[in-house]
Structures are given as C-alpha cells and as structure tokens.
XYZ file of C-alpha atoms in Angstrom:
774
model
C -10.883 69.135 5.553
C -8.561 67.843 8.261
C -8.708 64.115 8.884
C -9.898 62.800 12.249
C -6.841 61.582 14.186
C -8.704 59.815 16.968
C -8.750 56.420 15.207
C -4.982 56.702 14.841
C -4.507 57.163 18.582
C -6.839 54.266 19.368
C -4.936 52.074 16.904
C -1.561 52.991 18.391
C -2.555 52.290 21.984
C -4.305 49.045 21.025
C -1.303 47.783 19.101
C 0.991 48.613 22.018
C -1.159 46.502 24.324
C -1.290 43.685 21.779
C 2.474 43.786 21.274
C 2.991 43.396 25.020
C 0.712 40.340 25.060
C 2.490 38.841 22.048
C 5.961 39.269 23.583
C 5.015 37.654 26.896
C 2.618 35.040 25.481
C 2.952 31.259 25.626
C 3.597 29.301 22.417
C 3.471 25.540 21.916
C 4.583 23.186 19.160
C 3.476 19.727 20.324
C 0.799 18.091 18.188
C -1.322 17.088 21.184
C -2.028 20.766 21.810
C -3.484 20.994 18.313
C -5.826 18.038 18.816
C -9.063 17.937 20.795
C -9.217 16.763 24.388
C -9.439 12.957 24.273
C -12.930 11.529 24.763
C -12.065 7.833 24.805
C -9.312 5.625 26.156
C -8.190 5.011 22.586
C -7.764 8.708 21.876
C -5.919 9.106 25.174
C -3.493 6.387 24.109
C -3.023 7.939 20.684
C -2.398 11.456 21.942
C 0.051 10.108 24.513
C 2.146 8.811 21.599
C 2.222 12.079 19.612
C 2.482 14.539 22.481
C 5.569 16.002 24.076
C 3.987 15.953 27.532
C 4.995 14.036 30.622
C 8.154 12.134 31.413
C 8.538 10.881 27.839
C 9.152 14.458 26.750
C 12.492 14.384 28.588
C 14.011 11.626 26.466
C 16.887 12.471 24.140
C 17.966 9.704 21.770
C 21.603 9.986 20.692
C 23.405 8.196 17.863
C 27.122 8.372 17.025
C 28.236 6.868 13.735
C 30.597 7.055 10.751
C 33.614 5.713 12.657
C 35.155 2.306 13.558
C 33.632 0.385 16.449
C 36.580 1.080 18.749
C 36.237 4.821 18.160
C 32.475 4.708 18.710
C 32.995 2.850 21.976
C 35.389 5.512 23.199
C 32.986 8.278 22.176
C 30.110 6.605 23.986
C 32.068 6.084 27.193
C 33.565 9.575 27.328
C 30.365 11.409 26.392
C 28.414 9.425 28.993
C 31.051 10.193 31.624
C 30.880 13.937 30.905
C 27.086 14.122 30.835
C 26.691 12.201 34.111
C 28.413 15.124 35.809
C 25.965 17.579 34.191
C 22.971 18.607 36.313
C 20.885 18.998 33.128
C 20.472 15.204 33.008
C 18.770 12.898 35.491
C 19.883 9.801 33.635
C 22.575 8.926 31.092
C 22.366 5.395 29.719
C 24.742 3.857 27.191
C 24.742 0.179 28.208
C 27.812 0.264 30.447
C 27.848 -0.760 34.095
C 27.051 2.767 35.265
C 23.930 2.798 33.087
C 22.251 -0.186 34.625
C 23.636 0.223 38.157
C 20.747 2.427 39.450
C 18.142 -0.096 38.283
C 20.172 -3.055 39.584
C 20.543 -1.412 43.003
C 16.860 -0.530 43.083
C 15.767 -4.049 42.160
C 18.128 -5.605 44.675
C 17.201 -3.276 47.537
C 13.449 -3.701 46.957
C 13.313 -7.208 45.502
C 10.916 -8.513 48.141
C 8.499 -5.602 47.571
C 8.618 -6.028 43.782
C 8.596 -9.816 43.401
C 5.185 -10.687 41.884
C 5.687 -14.392 42.625
C 5.812 -14.005 46.429
C 2.902 -16.037 47.808
C 2.418 -18.253 50.870
C 2.682 -21.279 48.575
C 6.091 -20.252 47.343
C 7.389 -19.973 50.883
C 6.362 -23.439 52.061
C 9.002 -26.064 52.783
C 8.709 -27.936 49.474
C 9.018 -24.827 47.299
C 11.980 -23.575 49.330
C 13.733 -26.932 48.882
C 12.956 -26.841 45.148
C 14.540 -23.352 44.830
C 17.609 -24.414 46.790
C 18.108 -27.542 44.627
C 18.011 -25.325 41.501
C 20.553 -23.005 43.130
C 22.836 -25.930 43.899
C 22.739 -27.145 40.310
C 23.371 -23.646 38.929
C 26.432 -23.185 41.148
C 28.227 -25.802 39.059
C 27.284 -24.069 35.774
C 28.760 -21.039 34.035
C 26.416 -18.864 36.106
C 27.988 -20.187 39.305
C 30.391 -17.289 40.067
C 27.658 -14.671 39.595
C 25.060 -16.651 41.550
C 27.479 -17.230 44.428
C 27.496 -13.483 45.116
C 23.721 -13.086 45.385
C 22.689 -16.531 46.688
C 23.271 -15.934 50.451
C 20.870 -12.944 50.423
C 18.434 -14.156 47.768
C 18.147 -17.961 47.716
C 14.580 -17.847 46.335
C 15.657 -15.704 43.318
C 13.396 -12.692 43.859
C 15.855 -10.299 42.199
C 16.069 -12.499 39.104
C 12.262 -12.792 38.937
C 11.844 -9.021 39.149
C 14.607 -8.405 36.609
C 13.121 -10.842 34.115
C 9.715 -9.218 34.492
C 11.116 -5.744 33.888
C 13.107 -6.963 30.883
C 10.017 -8.609 29.394
C 7.922 -5.484 29.888
C 10.621 -3.177 28.585
C 11.253 -4.747 25.190
C 14.347 -6.392 23.804
C 16.525 -3.320 24.183
C 19.669 -2.515 22.213
C 22.592 -4.872 21.716
C 25.708 -4.435 23.832
C 29.080 -4.532 22.062
C 32.412 -3.688 23.677
C 30.528 -2.776 26.841
C 28.217 -0.133 25.313
C 24.993 -0.049 23.300
C 25.441 -0.411 19.552
C 23.555 -1.571 16.524
C 24.038 -5.226 15.604
C 26.506 -4.380 12.853
C 28.530 -2.097 15.127
C 27.995 0.908 12.849
C 26.292 3.133 15.386
C 26.713 3.715 19.133
C 23.533 4.601 21.034
C 22.844 6.620 24.172
C 19.562 7.330 25.928
C 19.464 10.552 27.928
C 16.843 11.630 30.434
C 16.893 15.426 30.679
C 15.953 17.141 33.926
C 13.781 19.720 32.130
C 10.312 19.029 30.743
C 9.841 18.863 26.987
C 7.847 22.112 27.195
C 10.782 24.017 28.738
C 12.314 24.650 25.337
C 15.132 26.884 26.550
C 16.276 24.273 29.062
C 15.867 21.517 26.470
C 17.943 23.478 24.008
C 20.621 24.006 26.662
C 20.655 20.258 27.427
C 21.010 19.426 23.741
C 23.847 21.927 23.465
C 25.549 20.165 26.370
C 25.416 16.947 24.361
C 26.912 18.677 21.325
C 29.595 20.312 23.457
C 30.514 16.977 25.031
C 30.714 15.410 21.576
C 32.952 18.214 20.286
C 35.189 17.954 23.351
C 35.654 14.211 22.854
C 36.168 14.590 19.114
C 38.949 17.113 19.697
C 40.917 14.464 21.610
C 40.889 11.914 18.786
C 43.482 11.649 16.041
C 41.053 11.483 13.112
C 37.819 13.031 14.367
C 36.342 14.590 11.251
C 34.289 11.610 10.094
C 32.421 10.992 13.362
C 28.809 12.229 13.371
C 26.390 13.027 16.199
C 22.617 12.887 15.733
C 19.829 13.460 18.249
C 16.119 12.797 18.347
C 13.246 12.760 20.845
C 10.292 14.954 21.872
C 12.454 17.742 23.288
C 14.670 17.745 20.187
C 11.535 17.894 18.034
C 10.094 20.747 20.062
C 13.248 22.830 19.741
C 13.559 21.989 16.028
C 9.904 22.891 15.447
C 10.376 26.191 17.208
C 13.493 26.960 15.188
C 11.833 25.891 11.919
C 8.788 28.003 12.692
C 10.958 30.991 13.547
C 12.937 30.510 10.331
C 9.945 30.130 8.061
C 7.832 32.745 9.768
C 10.699 35.220 9.619
C 12.751 34.360 6.526
C 9.931 33.239 4.246
C 7.761 36.055 5.502
C 10.493 38.492 4.526
C 10.640 36.944 1.070
C 6.860 37.024 0.802
C 6.834 40.620 1.958
C 9.609 41.437 -0.522
C 7.505 40.114 -3.381
C 4.492 42.109 -2.227
C 6.636 45.200 -1.728
C 7.917 45.053 -5.315
C 4.367 45.104 -6.649
C 3.322 47.852 -4.222
C 6.291 50.020 -5.187
C 5.447 49.484 -8.832
C 1.934 50.710 -8.200
C 2.507 53.485 -5.642
C 6.117 54.540 -6.292
C 6.298 55.794 -2.723
C 8.047 54.277 0.285
C 5.712 56.151 2.646
C 2.615 54.722 0.976
C 4.211 51.287 1.055
C 4.555 51.544 4.834
C 0.957 52.669 5.171
C -0.256 49.686 3.155
C 1.258 47.310 5.734
C -0.590 48.787 8.735
C -3.683 46.542 8.403
C -1.403 43.495 8.191
C 0.490 44.427 11.351
C -2.740 45.156 13.176
C -4.320 41.905 12.018
C -1.458 39.663 13.155
C -0.911 41.339 16.545
C -4.611 41.404 17.364
C -5.146 37.846 16.161
C -2.364 36.449 18.342
C -3.527 38.483 21.342
C -7.100 37.229 21.192
C -5.962 33.617 20.787
C -3.742 34.033 23.855
C -6.649 35.472 25.816
C -9.056 32.797 24.612
C -6.869 29.698 24.906
C -3.959 30.644 27.148
C -1.404 29.784 24.466
C -0.857 29.940 20.704
C 0.045 26.823 18.761
C 2.890 27.076 16.250
C 0.495 26.090 13.473
C -1.763 29.011 14.378
C 1.268 31.269 14.479
C 2.317 30.040 11.056
C -1.174 30.712 9.814
C -0.765 34.274 11.038
C 1.780 34.768 8.310
C -0.680 33.494 5.729
C -3.130 36.186 6.824
C -0.756 38.623 5.138
C -2.545 38.186 1.808
C -6.123 39.165 2.611
C -5.252 41.751 5.264
C -3.078 43.515 2.710
C -5.911 43.493 0.159
C -7.983 45.973 2.163
C -5.293 48.644 2.127
C -4.632 47.970 -1.582
C -8.294 48.566 -2.456
C -8.310 51.889 -0.585
C -4.942 53.162 -1.803
C -5.184 52.038 -5.429
C -8.686 53.418 -5.915
C -7.981 56.743 -4.139
C -9.167 59.766 -6.116
C -6.651 62.659 -6.127
C -9.535 65.129 -6.190
C -10.670 64.132 -2.701
C -9.146 62.984 0.552
C -8.570 59.243 0.997
C -11.254 59.232 3.694
C -13.802 59.903 0.953
C -12.557 56.944 -1.085
C -12.643 54.687 1.979
C -16.181 55.852 2.722
C -17.403 55.079 -0.790
C -15.706 51.672 -0.780
C -16.841 50.806 2.715
C -20.027 48.887 1.749
C -18.005 46.577 -0.502
C -15.059 46.318 1.931
C -17.401 45.610 4.829
C -19.287 42.950 2.903
C -16.030 41.330 1.784
C -14.721 41.250 5.345
C -18.017 39.932 6.720
C -18.005 37.189 4.096
C -14.517 36.122 5.138
C -15.333 36.351 8.842
C -18.488 34.293 8.337
C -16.507 31.602 6.529
C -13.884 31.341 9.247
C -16.441 31.745 12.027
C -17.608 28.182 11.454
C -14.194 26.991 12.671
C -14.929 28.274 16.171
C -17.297 25.362 16.599
C -14.541 22.818 16.002
C -13.698 20.372 18.749
C -10.111 20.507 17.510
C -8.260 23.168 19.442
C -6.031 24.055 16.493
C -8.986 24.678 14.170
C -10.757 26.780 16.780
C -7.596 28.850 17.227
C -7.330 29.356 13.462
C -10.960 30.467 13.353
C -10.599 32.992 16.165
C -7.308 34.282 14.770
C -8.804 34.826 11.321
C -11.983 36.497 12.532
C -10.182 38.934 14.808
C -7.366 39.585 12.336
C -9.623 40.346 9.387
C -11.927 42.510 11.528
C -8.999 44.621 12.664
C -7.503 44.780 9.159
C -10.664 46.120 7.513
C -11.265 48.631 10.316
C -7.701 49.897 10.032
C -8.101 50.210 6.259
C -11.350 52.121 6.724
C -10.575 54.476 9.632
C -6.817 54.592 10.322
C -5.128 54.299 6.946
C -7.068 57.108 5.138
C -6.154 59.634 7.817
C -2.463 59.092 7.035
C -2.659 59.222 3.217
C -1.489 62.581 1.784
C -4.160 64.606 -0.020
C -3.996 64.185 -3.785
C -2.356 60.747 -3.637
C -2.728 58.626 -6.769
C -1.450 55.149 -7.608
C 0.599 56.128 -10.647
C 1.391 52.603 -11.814
C -2.198 51.349 -11.609
C -3.117 51.541 -15.310
C -0.149 49.316 -16.222
C -0.883 46.779 -13.478
C -4.551 46.448 -14.402
C -3.915 45.815 -18.119
C -4.139 41.954 -17.950
C -7.600 42.169 -16.393
C -8.804 44.632 -18.988
C -7.620 42.155 -21.633
C -9.560 39.295 -20.001
C -12.694 41.447 -19.693
C -12.524 42.279 -23.378
C -12.158 38.592 -24.389
C -14.602 37.015 -21.957
C -16.354 34.547 -24.329
C -13.131 32.792 -25.351
C -11.694 32.696 -21.838
C -15.008 31.482 -20.387
C -14.935 28.535 -22.772
C -11.378 27.608 -21.827
C -12.111 27.846 -18.106
C -15.312 25.852 -18.526
C -13.340 23.032 -20.131
C -10.848 23.229 -17.245
C -13.660 22.818 -14.690
C -15.088 19.792 -16.540
C -11.630 18.223 -16.736
C -11.044 18.914 -13.030
C -14.325 17.259 -12.056
C -13.476 14.244 -14.194
C -9.999 13.962 -12.671
C -11.324 14.139 -9.097
C -14.115 11.630 -9.723
C -11.827 9.099 -11.405
C -8.833 9.554 -9.103
C -7.508 6.297 -7.676
C -5.721 5.785 -4.372
C -7.781 8.069 -2.143
C -8.105 11.836 -2.096
C -7.152 12.402 1.537
C -3.938 12.178 3.505
C -4.398 9.245 5.921
C -1.206 9.470 7.988
C -1.588 11.367 11.251
C 2.131 12.202 11.177
C 1.476 14.226 8.027
C 0.204 16.921 10.387
C 3.480 17.044 12.269
C 5.564 20.201 11.802
C 8.622 17.980 11.373
C 9.956 17.044 7.923
C 9.772 13.350 6.908
C 13.562 12.928 7.212
C 13.444 13.874 10.900
C 10.552 11.498 11.557
C 12.449 8.706 9.783
C 15.554 9.324 11.909
C 13.486 9.113 15.088
C 11.980 5.788 13.993
C 15.460 4.422 13.234
C 16.913 5.454 16.587
C 13.928 4.088 18.500
C 14.305 0.770 16.694
C 18.009 0.683 17.562
C 17.285 1.400 21.229
C 14.375 -1.035 21.432
C 11.941 1.816 22.116
C 9.542 0.983 19.308
C 6.139 2.344 20.240
C 3.615 -0.488 20.519
C 0.443 -0.299 18.488
C -1.832 -2.239 20.838
C -2.591 -1.464 24.468
C -4.813 -2.577 27.276
C -6.419 0.543 28.648
C -8.517 1.283 31.705
C -9.543 4.191 33.888
C -9.521 4.472 37.677
C -10.536 6.966 40.324
C -7.053 6.910 41.893
C -3.529 5.769 41.193
C -3.897 2.965 43.720
C -7.058 1.676 42.059
C -5.313 1.776 38.671
C -2.390 -0.273 40.009
C -4.686 -2.766 41.726
C -6.569 -3.381 38.467
C -3.267 -4.229 36.773
C -2.390 -6.641 39.559
C -5.759 -8.362 39.202
C -5.192 -8.563 35.432
C -1.706 -10.105 35.631
C -2.768 -13.787 36.065
C -4.932 -13.490 32.936
C -2.024 -12.032 30.947
C 0.349 -14.712 32.186
C -2.101 -17.370 31.006
C -2.308 -15.670 27.602
C 1.504 -15.667 27.349
C 1.540 -19.381 28.164
C -1.076 -20.026 25.452
C 0.899 -17.964 22.935
C -1.881 -15.404 22.448
C 0.630 -12.655 23.342
C 4.409 -12.631 23.592
C 4.635 -10.163 26.441
C 3.049 -7.273 28.256
C 3.809 -4.301 30.453
C 1.977 -3.275 33.605
C 2.691 -0.260 35.800
C 2.247 -2.497 38.860
C 5.351 -4.481 37.844
C 7.342 -1.287 38.403
C 5.379 0.189 41.296
C 3.129 -2.235 43.193
C 0.048 -0.820 44.869
C 0.219 -0.090 48.592
C -2.171 -2.970 49.159
C 0.133 -5.363 47.290
C 3.215 -4.070 49.095
C 1.487 -4.660 52.432
C 0.563 -8.163 51.314
C 4.179 -8.938 50.402
C 5.408 -7.601 53.735
C 3.005 -9.899 55.571
C 3.489 -12.978 53.389
C 6.630 -14.054 55.234
C 6.166 -16.700 57.959
C 6.545 -15.194 61.429
C 8.958 -16.073 64.198
C 11.137 -19.133 63.773
C 8.874 -20.674 61.125
C 10.926 -19.428 58.159
C 14.191 -20.563 59.798
C 12.703 -23.973 60.487
C 11.512 -24.417 56.881
C 14.982 -23.583 55.587
C 16.617 -25.919 58.062
C 14.371 -28.763 56.946
C 14.963 -27.962 53.258
C 18.762 -27.994 53.777
C 18.992 -31.498 55.278
C 19.897 -33.205 51.980
C 21.567 -30.185 50.278
C 25.257 -29.130 50.273
C 24.754 -25.781 52.047
C 25.966 -24.822 55.495
C 23.212 -24.132 58.054
C 24.260 -20.456 58.428
C 24.788 -19.828 54.675
C 21.661 -17.728 54.355
C 21.989 -15.394 57.320
C 22.029 -12.295 55.007
C 18.706 -13.474 53.584
C 17.024 -13.584 56.985
C 18.411 -10.125 57.816
C 16.988 -8.652 54.587
C 13.626 -10.354 55.141
C 13.322 -8.670 58.507
C 14.085 -5.322 56.852
C 11.441 -6.010 54.219
C 8.810 -6.631 56.904
C 9.078 -2.984 58.064
C 10.095 -1.288 54.807
C 8.097 1.879 53.915
C 5.895 1.880 50.846
C 7.596 2.556 47.550
C 6.487 5.775 45.876
C 6.952 7.053 42.280
C 9.706 9.420 43.402
C 11.718 6.441 44.715
C 12.107 4.987 41.228
C 15.322 5.454 39.225
C 14.821 7.779 36.219
C 14.393 5.133 33.545
C 11.833 3.154 35.551
C 10.065 6.392 36.443
C 9.852 7.169 32.740
C 8.384 3.774 31.955
C 5.852 4.113 34.760
C 4.682 7.543 33.638
C 4.359 6.319 30.050
C 1.815 3.746 31.245
C 0.144 5.549 34.145
C -0.946 9.171 33.938
C -3.585 11.484 35.314
C -5.950 13.081 32.826
C -7.875 16.197 33.814
C -11.187 14.875 32.481
C -10.717 11.106 32.621
C -8.941 10.676 35.954
C -6.141 8.115 36.178
C -5.564 6.302 32.897
C -3.487 3.158 32.347
C -2.077 2.263 28.936
C -0.446 -1.151 29.208
C 1.432 -2.127 26.006
C 1.079 -5.601 24.542
C 3.762 -7.357 22.518
C 3.046 -9.854 19.755
C -0.749 -10.050 20.009
C -1.857 -12.927 17.771
C -5.297 -13.787 19.156
C -7.242 -10.550 19.501
C -10.627 -12.264 19.803
C -9.341 -14.636 22.479
C -7.830 -11.766 24.429
C -11.069 -9.790 24.435
C -13.033 -12.724 25.865
C -10.732 -12.770 28.914
C -10.728 -9.024 29.615
C -12.724 -7.887 32.648
C -15.296 -5.119 32.426
C -13.713 -1.679 32.114
C -10.536 -2.903 30.395
C -10.410 -2.238 26.651
C -8.078 -3.266 23.843
C -6.807 -0.199 21.989
C -5.338 -0.356 18.474
C -3.349 2.820 17.785
C -3.429 2.368 14.012
C -7.227 2.253 14.034
C -7.370 5.168 16.446
C -5.047 7.178 14.205
C -7.191 6.585 11.138
C -10.353 7.265 13.121
C -9.091 10.520 14.588
C -7.837 11.755 11.243
C -11.147 10.805 9.600
C -12.982 12.661 12.352
C -10.700 15.641 11.786
C -11.298 15.561 8.038
C -15.047 15.078 8.374
C -15.347 17.958 10.797
C -13.140 20.201 8.663
C -15.202 19.514 5.544
C -18.436 20.023 7.493
C -17.239 23.339 8.867
C -16.073 24.402 5.407
C -19.537 23.606 3.997
C -21.216 25.518 6.835
C -18.873 28.433 6.279
C -19.575 28.380 2.531
C -23.330 28.404 3.134
C -22.886 31.352 5.491
C -20.856 33.143 2.800
C -23.537 32.598 0.141
C -26.338 33.672 2.482
C -24.454 36.805 3.511
C -23.638 37.855 -0.051
C -27.226 37.217 -1.149
C -28.636 39.215 1.757
C -26.522 42.227 0.805
C -26.707 42.033 -2.998
C -30.389 40.994 -3.000
C -29.937 39.538 -6.467
C -29.661 35.814 -7.118
C -27.979 36.233 -10.499
C -25.335 38.653 -9.233
C -24.724 36.432 -6.216
C -24.295 33.457 -8.509
C -21.772 35.348 -10.635
C -19.754 36.032 -7.487
C -19.991 32.512 -6.031
C -19.711 30.219 -9.076
C -16.198 31.424 -10.045
C -15.093 30.531 -6.506
C -16.422 27.004 -6.904
C -14.668 26.624 -10.257
C -11.394 27.878 -8.806
C -11.561 25.466 -5.838
C -12.308 22.457 -8.082
C -9.484 23.210 -10.502
C -7.089 23.904 -7.613
C -7.892 20.551 -5.993
C -7.397 18.753 -9.315
C -4.040 20.473 -9.900
C -2.830 19.522 -6.410
C -3.828 15.894 -6.967
C -2.216 15.871 -10.402
C 1.008 17.002 -8.731
C 1.004 13.817 -6.665
C -0.271 15.301 -3.418
C -3.176 14.151 -1.299
C -5.560 16.633 0.221
C -4.667 17.540 3.797
C -6.534 19.225 6.617
C -4.521 22.367 6.023
C -5.583 22.472 2.384
C -9.171 22.803 3.597
C -8.060 25.947 5.395
C -6.486 26.976 2.097
C -9.782 26.421 0.255
C -11.552 28.579 2.831
C -8.980 31.299 2.244
C -9.547 30.988 -1.509
C -13.245 31.584 -0.951
C -12.539 34.465 1.426
C -10.081 36.247 -0.857
C -11.818 35.343 -4.103
C -15.197 36.584 -2.888
C -13.636 40.010 -2.422
C -12.450 39.919 -6.032
C -15.961 38.973 -7.164
C -17.581 41.771 -5.184
C -15.299 44.363 -6.756
C -15.782 42.846 -10.221
C -19.547 43.091 -9.694
C -19.415 46.649 -8.355
C -20.708 49.370 -10.664
C -18.199 52.150 -11.542
C -19.024 55.678 -12.569
C -16.222 56.194 -15.072
C -13.587 54.323 -17.050
C -10.879 55.865 -14.889
C -12.433 54.521 -11.684
C -12.950 51.156 -13.374
C -9.301 51.106 -14.457
C -8.079 51.767 -10.927
C -10.538 49.256 -9.493
C -9.248 46.537 -11.821
C -5.707 47.582 -10.949
C -6.472 47.216 -7.226
C -7.825 43.702 -7.798
C -4.817 42.738 -9.910
C -2.365 44.245 -7.441
C -4.047 42.480 -4.518
C -3.829 39.204 -6.398
C -0.169 39.696 -7.306
C 0.709 40.348 -3.667
C -1.322 37.370 -2.504
C 0.154 34.969 -5.046
C 3.664 36.218 -4.284
C 3.199 35.905 -0.519
C 1.572 32.487 -0.516
C 3.755 31.203 -3.330
C 6.861 31.797 -1.225
C 5.253 30.071 1.762
C 4.692 26.955 -0.337
C 8.458 26.324 -0.095
C 8.213 25.907 3.685
C 8.922 22.500 5.248
C 6.198 23.143 7.826
C 3.099 21.356 6.499
C 0.619 24.085 7.407
C 2.628 26.761 5.616
C 3.451 24.568 2.625
C -0.084 23.264 2.134
C -1.867 26.549 2.712
C 0.710 28.487 0.706
C 0.554 26.270 -2.357
C -3.227 25.929 -2.237
C -3.939 29.634 -1.848
C -1.345 30.750 -4.399
C -2.932 28.549 -7.075
C -6.503 29.095 -5.970
C -6.480 32.874 -5.670
C -4.877 33.216 -9.097
C -7.633 31.032 -10.531
C -10.216 33.119 -8.653
C -8.861 36.141 -10.465
C -9.204 34.442 -13.849
C -12.668 33.033 -13.148
C -13.944 36.273 -11.628
C -12.657 38.442 -14.463
C -14.125 36.088 -17.059
C -17.541 35.409 -15.534
C -18.457 38.326 -13.235
C -19.754 41.532 -14.829
C -20.629 44.873 -13.300
C -24.055 45.186 -11.764
C -26.543 47.119 -13.857
C -27.758 50.512 -12.742
C-alpha cells in the first residue's frame, strides 16, 4: 500500500513559513523582558536596574590596566581623542578637560535657570552684600585666580551652587590622576562612553564596541612595549552583545555536541544515515514551530526561551525513536505509528498539559516557555505520527535494538533487588532535603542573568571605580505628566535638605535638579527685580566693598538674557546629564511617568517615612529583589503543582486504572526527589530553571512509564519497545548532559537537572512499572 504523501506536503510548506518567521523574528536578551510587567513602584525601580532599556543601555564602561600610570594616561587621552571623532558615540568621558567641558558650558549658560537657591530673599540688598563680602574674601585665597574669571558674570555664585548640587546627586565619581580618571592606586585608567545606539540595537552596539577595541589597538601599536596593556569593557550594551554571542555559541556548538551524542546512539540502533535524518524531522519541526508561535504571540523571543528550544531536542526526538525502533518489518511504518498512536498521543498530551500551566504565568519568560513547549511537542508528535512513517522504507528494522535494550531487560528481571535499592535512595533523598541547612532556593536575582559570575563581578568593579554604584534605596512616585513629576520633586526638595542637615541622609538625587519644571523655570525668570532695582541693590551693597561700580556689567547682561530665555528641554541636556535624567525619570506604558530618586547614606528610615508626602514611597531594591524572586519561585512551584495534577488526571482518565496510574506516576516522584537531593548534595541551590527541568523530567519520564505499562503481544515486540525506551533515554541524557556544561544558567540548570532526572526515571520506571494485564 502506498503511503499518503499529503502530510509531507503540508509539513514542508508549514516549515517553510515557520523558517521565514524565525529568520526575520525579533530576539531579546535583557532580563527585564523575561520578567513580568511591573505592578508597583518598587518593581519598576528593580526592573530599571536589571534592564538594558533606556538611556542607561547606551553606557559602555572601559578599563585599561596592566601598565605604568604614565602609559595608562597616554592610552586614556589618545583613545578618548579618537573616539570623540567617531559618530558612534555621543559622549566620551575620561576626566580630562574635554570630558567635563559640555557640562561646565551647560551649567554656566543656564545657571540662572538651574539654580535652586534663587528666591526673592536671596536677591535682597543684605543677601547680595553678604555674597559679595564672601567673594572679596575668596579673591585673596587660593581660589582667587579661578574666581576672578567667573565673578564679574556670577557674583551670587549660581554656577557653583548648581555644580555642587549636581556633584552631590551624581555620587563621588572617580579619582583624577595625571589629568584623567584612574583608580586610587593608579593601576587602572577609566573611561565612560555614551554610545549613540540603543542597547537593543545589538549590531550597532557591537560596532561601537569594535571601535573601542580598534582605537585601543591603534594606540597600542604606537607604544614601545604594548603587549602588557589590557582593555576591558562592561555595560548593558556589552552584556547584550555578550549574551547574544554566548547564546549563539551554546545553542550552536553545544547543540552540535548534543546532537552528535544522540546521533551515535541512533546510528548504533538504525545503522542507516537516511533513517537518522528522518528521526530528526520531529525535532526540526518542533523548534521552528515553537519559535514561530512565540513570535506571533509575544512579538519577540527571549534568549532564555530560545535556549530552551534546544532542550526540547530530547522529548521531540523520543517520538520518532518510538516509531522507528518499534517498526515491524512485516508492515509499513504507518501501521506501527497507528498502533502506537494511543500511547504516543497520551504521552504528548501529558507533556502538553504539564507545560500548559505555564501559560498562566505572569512572568513573560515562563509564559513563552509554556507556549513554546506546547506547540513544539504538538508538532513533534504529529510529525512522528503522520509525516515520518510515510518516509520510512518498507521492511525497515532497527537492527541494533536488541543490544541497546539489554540493560532494561536486566533491570526487569531483577526488579525486587533494584526496587529495594531505589526505595532506600528515595528515603535518603527525603531525609537530605528535610534536614538541609542554608535554604533550598537560589535567592540572588542575578542568578537568572545569562551572564557568567566573572562578567558580573567585572561590571561591579568598574562601576565602583567610576562612582556609578547603583543605589539600593529610592524615593519613588508616579505622575500623570513629566511636568507633574518634576514639580513633585521640587516640592520634596526642602524636606530632603532638612533631612541632610539632620544627618538622616547623606545626599539625594532629583530629576528637577537637572531639568527644572517649566513652572519653576518661569518662576526663576521672574524672580529678578525689575528695572533699576537690581542695579540699585548692587550699588548699595558695594559702598563698603573693594569692587568698582561697573565690575558686574556682564552679570546684568546675562540676567537680562535669563529673563527671556526659552524653557530648557530634555534634548538640550549634554549626554551625561541626559543619561542621569532618564535614569530617574521615565515613562511607563501602564504606570505613566515614574520617578526613581536615589538616596545616599540613609540612616533613619523611620524618620524619613514620617516626612514623606502622600504618593511618595521609599523603595528598597534588596527587599524588592528578594520579593520578586520569591514571587517567581512561588508561582513556578504553583504552576508545577497544577501541571502535575493535570498530568495525573489525564493519565488516569485514559488508563482508567488507579493502580496502573500510580505505577506510572510514583516513579516520576521518586526520580524528582532523588534528583533534587543530588543537586543539593553537589552544592547547588534550586533555581527557577530547575523547576522547568523537573517539569521536563515528568514529561519525558511519563512517556517511559506509559510504554513500560503498555501490553505487548510478543517477546520480540517487547524487546524492541524496551530498546526504544532505552535509546530515547540515551539520546536525552546525552543531549541534556552536554547542555549542562553551558555557562548560560537556563541551559546549565535545565541540562543538568534533566540529564540526571530522566536517567533516574528510566531506572524507577523499569523497576516499578509492569505491563498492564490483559
């Protein structure tokens, strides 16, 4: 009988469409895309710190070390000079005069719009005389030469007031040595680059980073002994590019190794390259379809979801192994697929039901994993049922099956002894988990990052050196508009100043110190006395002071300009100030305008809270991090329990036998418990991704149990059935075992968990699950 080719044509066209979607799809690596949309101000603050979005994503932190201070200084100066001529950068800061010149010019040109101390009281005769007396005394100090340059145009010190406020709100900053930024010991020169491209434009970010490397190489080639000098980079854009490259490497290289291991076992069983290619069709279909549906459902695919696509290799491959290994040479493979279909369908439905619970997750990454798994496994089992058999040559037989299935036949013939040993292992595992000290769960949110710990440590070091340490406590509030957000900060400033005076806080940042509201700018334009009043007050203040009557003509000229100056806008800010503004003030799609104002040195939290107006909250990032991770863990465990209940209910509804269902389910429970204990014994804490691994153990292991419980008509069919289970397990363990070597947490955690767990499922299933009676 000729096989029906229509499913093959449908599969081919569908895969072509999916491949097109995959090639032109959008992929993201930032952790914020994996998290849920923030519901509170605290979560907004937290996600702002871990995301690569916004202006902060354009920062590139550069360190040059392993050379004498004089050499580092030359490197810093020459690299900065080269990069300032490169259109890929909007700002290149290294502590030299050119670094701070844009901010100095901005502060000077707009000092009267930015000065928070400008009030009618400050501009009365007595206060003007007080300022001028201070100026006169400073002229005879070491600051005299510098003050003499600015005094005629700024006798009331507005530029100094603004500069001090910006310095206080911007942190201590790096130390300057030999005219450039360096660490205190002079061992490392530092640069802060502001790329033109967003952190999500990975190609442009990569090109900008290459420009830095090229500039470094060009400078190094001009030195006499250049070999020891080292360049290192960090920042959101660097992370994004590194994550993409790491994902590409692991998804490609480790996948090839995983596939190589599976291929060796498949060749041993089938001894046919053609059959080997056929066995991979469900895998290809599963991954392409899974990615396509995630793209259609979410608009993008996260790198973690993409990495998980590789882990789908194991179960998707199982379906083709069951069909091919159990094929009867006396009939066409379509007949074998038809007879196996009830068990294959139930196994796939069990897996889909388990992963279906993840669709209800508020965490975008989990929902993507759920959709990917459901679609991928559905396609894989359908391909194994309808497409694969039509391509298998008539009379095909897995020649190496009897050899492969021998270990399982040994276990089945020694069940009592092996059951006892596994029972002891389960008891020991339960005891180890119950008595474990130090916490079972990973509590660090950064453990979810796709970056290795060494990279995270480097970023922390460079941020410390540059004075960019992320604060842990913020004042946060929402507003209907940017202007309202800025006005709230201006109303809050007197309270914060009083808290600084009391010592409750050391410092604070407010977006309104960088960009005053339009209302405040109008107030400062109108605060100046009109007509000859200001001239008269100065004339009276100068009577007993050693200044010429016309010494401050530039000041009066600039005041008149300030009266009619247009409102400052965000786009008027120099790059570094624009970055600082956007890090504090952002627009959230659901929450409107959100302000996150960092606090420095908070020592009286209770006292601070009593002075905060309604609508302004104190946010502790450490507490938010623990809370979000706990919420993530709680939801993951809940969804896993729901999925497990769905699996049990589905198996029971099909098998209609409580005992048989128990013999399928209980080995899975034993395997999960022992796996968790082994992971903990190895010094690891359970992560969110390991929960996904446990769900995969249940999904794959339940298929083993269903085939162990299936009744076979002859010893030959039983032999090939056991061989198919053993072969599927070998391929799964090989594939996931290789992935456990990945530096990407999702691949490492899922790989290690599933490799151990599915092997234990095989042992438990073979020892405890018997064939159903006729």
